[in-house]
Coordinates of C-alpha atoms and ligand atoms in Angstrom, one line a residue:
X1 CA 183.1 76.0 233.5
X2 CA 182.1 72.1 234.2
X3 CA 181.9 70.9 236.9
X4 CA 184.2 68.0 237.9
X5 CA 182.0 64.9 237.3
X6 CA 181.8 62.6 240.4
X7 CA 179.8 58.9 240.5
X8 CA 179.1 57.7 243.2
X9 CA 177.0 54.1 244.2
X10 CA 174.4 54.8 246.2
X11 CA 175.2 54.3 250.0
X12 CA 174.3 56.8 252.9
X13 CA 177.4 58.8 252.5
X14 CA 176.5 59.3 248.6
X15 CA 173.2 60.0 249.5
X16 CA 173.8 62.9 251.9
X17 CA 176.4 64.3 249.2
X18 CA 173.8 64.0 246.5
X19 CA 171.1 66.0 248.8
X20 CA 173.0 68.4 250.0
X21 CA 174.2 69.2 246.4
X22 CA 170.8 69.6 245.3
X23 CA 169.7 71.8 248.0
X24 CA 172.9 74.2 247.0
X25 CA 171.4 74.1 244.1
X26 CA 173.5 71.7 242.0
X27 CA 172.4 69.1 239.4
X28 CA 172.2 65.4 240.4
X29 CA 171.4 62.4 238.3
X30 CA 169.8 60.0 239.9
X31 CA 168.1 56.3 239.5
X32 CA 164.3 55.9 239.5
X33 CA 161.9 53.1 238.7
X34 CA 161.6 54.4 234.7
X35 CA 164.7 56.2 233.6
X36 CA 167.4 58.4 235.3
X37 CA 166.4 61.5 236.1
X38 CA 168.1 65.4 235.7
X39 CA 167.4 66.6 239.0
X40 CA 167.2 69.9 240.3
X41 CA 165.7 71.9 243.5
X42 CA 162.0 72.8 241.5
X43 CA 162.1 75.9 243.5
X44 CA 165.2 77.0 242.2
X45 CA 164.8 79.4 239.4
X46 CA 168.9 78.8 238.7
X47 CA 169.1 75.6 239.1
X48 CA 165.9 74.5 237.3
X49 CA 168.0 76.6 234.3
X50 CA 171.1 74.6 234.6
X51 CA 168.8 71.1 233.6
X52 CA 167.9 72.9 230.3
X53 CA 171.6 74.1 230.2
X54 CA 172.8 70.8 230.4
X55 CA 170.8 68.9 228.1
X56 CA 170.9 71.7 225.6
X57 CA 167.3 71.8 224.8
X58 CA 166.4 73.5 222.2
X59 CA 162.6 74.6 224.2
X60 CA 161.3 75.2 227.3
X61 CA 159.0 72.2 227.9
X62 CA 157.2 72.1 231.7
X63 CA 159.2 69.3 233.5
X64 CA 157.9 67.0 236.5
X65 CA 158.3 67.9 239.7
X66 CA 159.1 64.5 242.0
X67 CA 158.0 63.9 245.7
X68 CA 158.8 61.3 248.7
X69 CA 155.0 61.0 248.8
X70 CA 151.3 62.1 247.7
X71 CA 151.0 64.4 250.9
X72 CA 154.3 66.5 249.7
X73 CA 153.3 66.5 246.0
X74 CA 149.8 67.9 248.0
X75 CA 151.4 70.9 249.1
X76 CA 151.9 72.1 245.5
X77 CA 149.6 70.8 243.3
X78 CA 145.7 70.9 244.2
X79 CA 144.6 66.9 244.2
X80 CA 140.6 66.5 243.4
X81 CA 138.9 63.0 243.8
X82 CA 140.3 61.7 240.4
X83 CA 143.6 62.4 241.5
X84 CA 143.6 60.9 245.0
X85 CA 141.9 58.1 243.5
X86 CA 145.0 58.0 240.9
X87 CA 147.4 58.6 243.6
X88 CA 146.1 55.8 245.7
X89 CA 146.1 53.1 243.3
X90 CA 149.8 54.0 241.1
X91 CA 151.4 55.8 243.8
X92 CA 154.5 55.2 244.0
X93 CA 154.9 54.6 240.8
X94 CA 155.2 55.4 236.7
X95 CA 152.4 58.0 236.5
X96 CA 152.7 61.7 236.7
X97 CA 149.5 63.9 237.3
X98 CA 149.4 67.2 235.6
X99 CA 146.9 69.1 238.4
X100 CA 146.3 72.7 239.3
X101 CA 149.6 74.1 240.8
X102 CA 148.5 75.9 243.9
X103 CA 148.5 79.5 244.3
X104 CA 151.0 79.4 247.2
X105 CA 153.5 76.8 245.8
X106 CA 157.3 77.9 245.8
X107 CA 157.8 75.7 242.2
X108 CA 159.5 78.0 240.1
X109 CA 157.9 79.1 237.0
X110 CA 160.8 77.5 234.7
X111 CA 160.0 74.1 236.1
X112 CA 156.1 74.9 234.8
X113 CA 157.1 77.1 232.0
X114 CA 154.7 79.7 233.2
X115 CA 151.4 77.2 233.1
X116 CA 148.9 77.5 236.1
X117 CA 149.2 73.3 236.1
X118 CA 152.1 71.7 237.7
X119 CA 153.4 67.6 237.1
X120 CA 153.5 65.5 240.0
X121 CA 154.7 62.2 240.5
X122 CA 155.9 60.2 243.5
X123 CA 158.6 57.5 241.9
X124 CA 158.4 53.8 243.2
X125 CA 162.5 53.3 244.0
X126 CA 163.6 53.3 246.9
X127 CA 166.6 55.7 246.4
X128 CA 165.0 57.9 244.6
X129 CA 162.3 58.2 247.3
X130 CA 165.3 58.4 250.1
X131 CA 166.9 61.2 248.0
X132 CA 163.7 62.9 247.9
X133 CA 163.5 63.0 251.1
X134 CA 166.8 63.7 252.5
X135 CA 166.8 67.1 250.0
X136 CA 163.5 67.8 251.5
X137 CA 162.3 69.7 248.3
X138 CA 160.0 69.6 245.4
X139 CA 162.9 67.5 242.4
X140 CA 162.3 68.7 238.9
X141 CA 163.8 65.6 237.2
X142 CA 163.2 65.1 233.1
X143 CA 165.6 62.1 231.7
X144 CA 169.1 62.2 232.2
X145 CA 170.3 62.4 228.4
X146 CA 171.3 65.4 226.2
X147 CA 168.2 66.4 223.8
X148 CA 167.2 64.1 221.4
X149 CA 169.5 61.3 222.7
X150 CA 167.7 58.1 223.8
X151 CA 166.8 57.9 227.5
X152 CA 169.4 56.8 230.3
X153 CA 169.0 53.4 232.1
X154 CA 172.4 53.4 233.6
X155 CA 174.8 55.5 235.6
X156 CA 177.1 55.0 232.5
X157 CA 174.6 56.0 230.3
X158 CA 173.8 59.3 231.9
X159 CA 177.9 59.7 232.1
X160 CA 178.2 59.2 228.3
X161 CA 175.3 61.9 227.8
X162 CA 175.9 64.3 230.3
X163 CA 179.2 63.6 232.1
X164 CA 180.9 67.0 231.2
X165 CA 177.4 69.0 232.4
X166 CA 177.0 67.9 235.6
X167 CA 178.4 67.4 239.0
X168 CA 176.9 64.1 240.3
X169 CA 175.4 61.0 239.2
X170 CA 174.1 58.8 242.3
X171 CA 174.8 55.0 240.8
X172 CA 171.4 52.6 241.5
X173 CA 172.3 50.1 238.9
X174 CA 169.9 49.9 236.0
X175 CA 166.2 51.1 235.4
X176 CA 163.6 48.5 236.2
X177 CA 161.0 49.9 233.6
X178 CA 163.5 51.6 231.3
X179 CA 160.1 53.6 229.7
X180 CA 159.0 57.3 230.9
X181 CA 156.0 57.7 233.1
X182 CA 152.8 58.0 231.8
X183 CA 151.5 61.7 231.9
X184 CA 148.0 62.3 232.8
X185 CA 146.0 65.8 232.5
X186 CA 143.5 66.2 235.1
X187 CA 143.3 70.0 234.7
X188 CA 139.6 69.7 232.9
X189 CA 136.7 67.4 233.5
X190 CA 138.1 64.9 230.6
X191 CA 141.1 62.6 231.8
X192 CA 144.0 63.1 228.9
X193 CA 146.7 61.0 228.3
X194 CA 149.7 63.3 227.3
X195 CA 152.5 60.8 227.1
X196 CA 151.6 57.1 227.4
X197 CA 154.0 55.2 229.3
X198 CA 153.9 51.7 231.5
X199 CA 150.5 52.5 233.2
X200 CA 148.0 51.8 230.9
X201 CA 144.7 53.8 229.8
X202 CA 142.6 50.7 230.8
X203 CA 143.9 50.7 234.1
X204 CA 143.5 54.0 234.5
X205 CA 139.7 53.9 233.4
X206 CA 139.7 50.9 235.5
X207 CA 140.1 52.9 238.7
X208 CA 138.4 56.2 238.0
X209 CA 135.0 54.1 235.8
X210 CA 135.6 56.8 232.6
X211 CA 137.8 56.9 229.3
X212 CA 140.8 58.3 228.8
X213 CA 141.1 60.8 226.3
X214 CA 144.6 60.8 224.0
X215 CA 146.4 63.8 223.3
X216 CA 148.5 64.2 220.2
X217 CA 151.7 64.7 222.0
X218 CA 155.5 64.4 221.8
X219 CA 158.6 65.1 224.1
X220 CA 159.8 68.0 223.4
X221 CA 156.1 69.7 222.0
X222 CA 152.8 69.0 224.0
X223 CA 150.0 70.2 221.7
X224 CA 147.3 69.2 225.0
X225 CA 144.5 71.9 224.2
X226 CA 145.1 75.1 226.1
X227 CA 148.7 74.2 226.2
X228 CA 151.1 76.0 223.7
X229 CA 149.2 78.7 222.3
X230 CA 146.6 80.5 225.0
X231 CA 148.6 79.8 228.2
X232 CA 152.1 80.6 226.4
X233 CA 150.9 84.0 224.7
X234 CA 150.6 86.8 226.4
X235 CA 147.8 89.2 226.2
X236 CA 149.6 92.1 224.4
X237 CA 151.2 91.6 220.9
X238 CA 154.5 90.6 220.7
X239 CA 157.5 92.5 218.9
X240 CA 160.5 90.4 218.1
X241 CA 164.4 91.9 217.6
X242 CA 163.1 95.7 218.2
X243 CA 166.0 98.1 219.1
X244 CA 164.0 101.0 219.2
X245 CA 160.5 101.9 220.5
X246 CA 157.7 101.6 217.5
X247 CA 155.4 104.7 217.7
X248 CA 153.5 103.5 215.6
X249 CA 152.2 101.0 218.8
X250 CA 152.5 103.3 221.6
X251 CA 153.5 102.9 224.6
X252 CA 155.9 99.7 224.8
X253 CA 157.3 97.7 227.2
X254 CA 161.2 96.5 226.5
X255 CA 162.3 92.7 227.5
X256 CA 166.0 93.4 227.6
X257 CA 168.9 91.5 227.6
X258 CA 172.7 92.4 227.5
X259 CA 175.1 95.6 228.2
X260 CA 174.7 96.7 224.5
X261 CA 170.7 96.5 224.4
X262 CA 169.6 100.0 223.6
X263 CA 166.7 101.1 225.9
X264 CA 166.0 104.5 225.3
X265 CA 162.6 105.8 224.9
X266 CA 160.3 102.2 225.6
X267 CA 157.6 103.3 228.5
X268 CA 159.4 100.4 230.7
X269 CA 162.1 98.2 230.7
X270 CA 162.3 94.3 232.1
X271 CA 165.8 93.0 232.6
X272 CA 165.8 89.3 231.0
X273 CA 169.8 89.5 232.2
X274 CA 171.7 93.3 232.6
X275 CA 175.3 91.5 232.3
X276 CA 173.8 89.0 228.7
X277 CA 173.9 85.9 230.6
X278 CA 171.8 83.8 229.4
X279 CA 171.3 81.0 231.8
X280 CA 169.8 84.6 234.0
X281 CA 167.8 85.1 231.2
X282 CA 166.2 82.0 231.2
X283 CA 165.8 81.6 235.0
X284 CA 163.8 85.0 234.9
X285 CA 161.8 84.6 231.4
X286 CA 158.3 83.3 232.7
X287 CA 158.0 85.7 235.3
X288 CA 159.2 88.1 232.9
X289 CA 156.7 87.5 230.3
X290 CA 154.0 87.5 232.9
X291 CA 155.0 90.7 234.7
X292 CA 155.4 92.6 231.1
X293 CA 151.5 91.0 229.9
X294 CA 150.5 93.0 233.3
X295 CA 152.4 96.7 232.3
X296 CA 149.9 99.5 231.4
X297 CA 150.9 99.5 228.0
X298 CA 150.2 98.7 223.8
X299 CA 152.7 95.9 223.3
X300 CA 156.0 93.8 224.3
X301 CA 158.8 94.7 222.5
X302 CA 161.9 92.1 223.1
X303 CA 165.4 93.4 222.3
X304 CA 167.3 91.0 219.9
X305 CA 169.2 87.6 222.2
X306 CA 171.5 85.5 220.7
X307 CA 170.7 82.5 219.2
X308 CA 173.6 80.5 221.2
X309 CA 173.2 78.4 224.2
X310 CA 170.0 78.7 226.2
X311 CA 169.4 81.8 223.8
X312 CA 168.1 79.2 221.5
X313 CA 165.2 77.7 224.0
X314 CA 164.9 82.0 225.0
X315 CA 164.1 82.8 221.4
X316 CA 162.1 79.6 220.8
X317 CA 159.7 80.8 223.8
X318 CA 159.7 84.2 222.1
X319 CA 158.7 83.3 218.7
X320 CA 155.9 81.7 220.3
X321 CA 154.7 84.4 222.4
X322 CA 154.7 86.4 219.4
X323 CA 153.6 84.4 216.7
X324 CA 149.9 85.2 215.3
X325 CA 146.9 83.5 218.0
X326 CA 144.6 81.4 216.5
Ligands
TXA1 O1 159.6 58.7 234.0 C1 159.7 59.9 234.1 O2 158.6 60.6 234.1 C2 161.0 60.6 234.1 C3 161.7 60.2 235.4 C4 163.0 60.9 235.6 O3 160.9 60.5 236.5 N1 160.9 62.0 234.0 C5 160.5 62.7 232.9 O4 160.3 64.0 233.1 O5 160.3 62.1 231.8 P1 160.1 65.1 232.0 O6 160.2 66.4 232.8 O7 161.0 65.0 230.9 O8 158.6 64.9 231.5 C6 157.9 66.0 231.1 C7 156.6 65.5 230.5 C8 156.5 66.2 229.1 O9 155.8 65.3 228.2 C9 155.7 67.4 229.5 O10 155.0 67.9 228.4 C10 154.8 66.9 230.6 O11 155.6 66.0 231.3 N2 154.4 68.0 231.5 C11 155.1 68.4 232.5 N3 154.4 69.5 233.1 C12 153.3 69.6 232.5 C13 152.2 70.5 232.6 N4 152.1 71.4 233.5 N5 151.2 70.4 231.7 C14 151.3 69.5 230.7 N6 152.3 68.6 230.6 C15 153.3 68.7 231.4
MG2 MG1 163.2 62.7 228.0

């Protein structure tokens, strides 16, 4: 069911209720210097689900997660010169760092889609920042809009889009920028601009003295090298829609999904969802998909999901895992 949609203009009261839904693991719309954000606890596996729920995203795209400050983004992400440089001279601000996430950071693997990099960014508005803070957790934020609708500068925007999705929308007035925030990979020695956005690659060569690279990139599909086809496929071949073991293969591990999925005679069986749900299913994929790459066995064999709801981003990941690696 919905949840009842409340709006509220930002004042201390609406900012304790706005944190305290988000650390119960509730979805909150709220203001930031660019666009409005979809936020969600980043740590959340379920909630992280309910922002590609809600905007009915057809893919599982890593989303960024947002922090009061460069120390908290710190504790998650592993910041080399380049980066503290960055940080220093944008910070806060409309640029999000795509670093090394750190072994012992509590992001779920939703909010990275399973990638060893994380985004960071530390947003330059003052109620976004106080939000951050008074939820004292990572934010996984993308924009505030259904898929493929045009990004949210107002409460009423984000209402029009999303209203009957979620449970809160904290009111700042409009978005100063109105433009998403630049995304920078610093994973390799290069400097790669994913997504341009209002800093600029000259200012960013200004600070760190080299050029920026630009990556072929849109929203919903980075192609940054090393990005959708080595880190997304698993090691083992990928079986799509099996319902029975091949033995052909050998020994095969089952992704499985729903009451009716037929499991008898695969060497081991992962649980996407037992009861079909799908918004389980997609809280658990990554960690799925990386637990099943790790079984002692010939291949992955995924029982057939519905194409319905988040089925649609599920299946998506799924036909990418198994399609042929280049
Ligand atoms: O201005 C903004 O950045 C807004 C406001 C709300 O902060 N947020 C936003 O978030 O646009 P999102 O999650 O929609 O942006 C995701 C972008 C995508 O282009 C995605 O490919 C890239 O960031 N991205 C996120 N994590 C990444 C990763 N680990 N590696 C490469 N790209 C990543
Ligand atoms: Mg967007």
């Amino acid at each position: 069911m919905s949840p009842a949609l409340t709006i509220r203009v930002y004042s201390e009261g609406a900012l304790a209720q706005a944190a305290g839904k988000l650390r119960a693991g509730e979805l909150v719309a709220f203001p930031t210097e660019t666009v409005y954000g979809l936020g969600a606890d980043a740590t959340n596996k379920d909630a992280v689900a309910g922002i590609f729920a809600a905007k009915q995203r057809p893919s599982f795209n890593p989303l960024i997660s947002h922090f009061p400050d460069r120390d908290a983004a710190a504790r998650h992400a592993v910041f080399d010169d380049r980066a503290n440089k960055l940080a220093a001279a944008f910070w806060p601000g409309a640029l999000s760092l795509v670093l090394p996430k750190r072994e012992d950071s509590t992001i779920c693997e939703l909010t990275t889609a399973g990638l060893p990099s994380i985004a960071v960014r530390v947003p330059a508005h003052d109620m976004a920042r106080a939000l951050l803070r008074a939820a004292d957790r990572p934010i996984a934020a993308p924009s505030a809009n259904r898929s493929g609708r045009i990004s949210p500068t107002t409460a009423g925007h984000v209402a029009a889009s999303l209203g009957n999705a979620i449970s809160m929308i904290l009111d700042g007035g409009p978005c100063g920028v109105g433009l998403e925030s630049t995304v920078v990979d610093l994973t390799t020695d290069r400097v790669v601009m994913l997504r341009p956005g209002g800093v600029t690659p000259e200012q960013i060569r200004d600070v760190l003295g080299v050029d920026v690279v630009m990556a072929e990139t849109d929203d919903n599909a980075p192609k940054s090298p090393g990005m959708m086809s080595s880190h997304y496929a698993p090691g083992l071949p990928v079986r799509l829609n099996a319902t029975t073991p091949d033995n052909t293969i050998g020994d095969e591990v089952l992704l499985a999904f729903g009451p009716d999925c037929a499991t008898r005679g695969f060497a081991q069986v992962l649980w996407l969802s037992k009861s079909g749900d799908d918004r389980e299913a997609a809280a658990n994929l990554f960690a799925v998909l990386h637990q099943a790459d790790q079984c002692r066995v010939k291949g992955i064999a995924i029982c057939p999901i519905p194409d319905t709801g988040l089925g649609i981003a599920i299946n998506d990941r799924m036909k990418r895992a198994a399609a042929p690696r280049g």
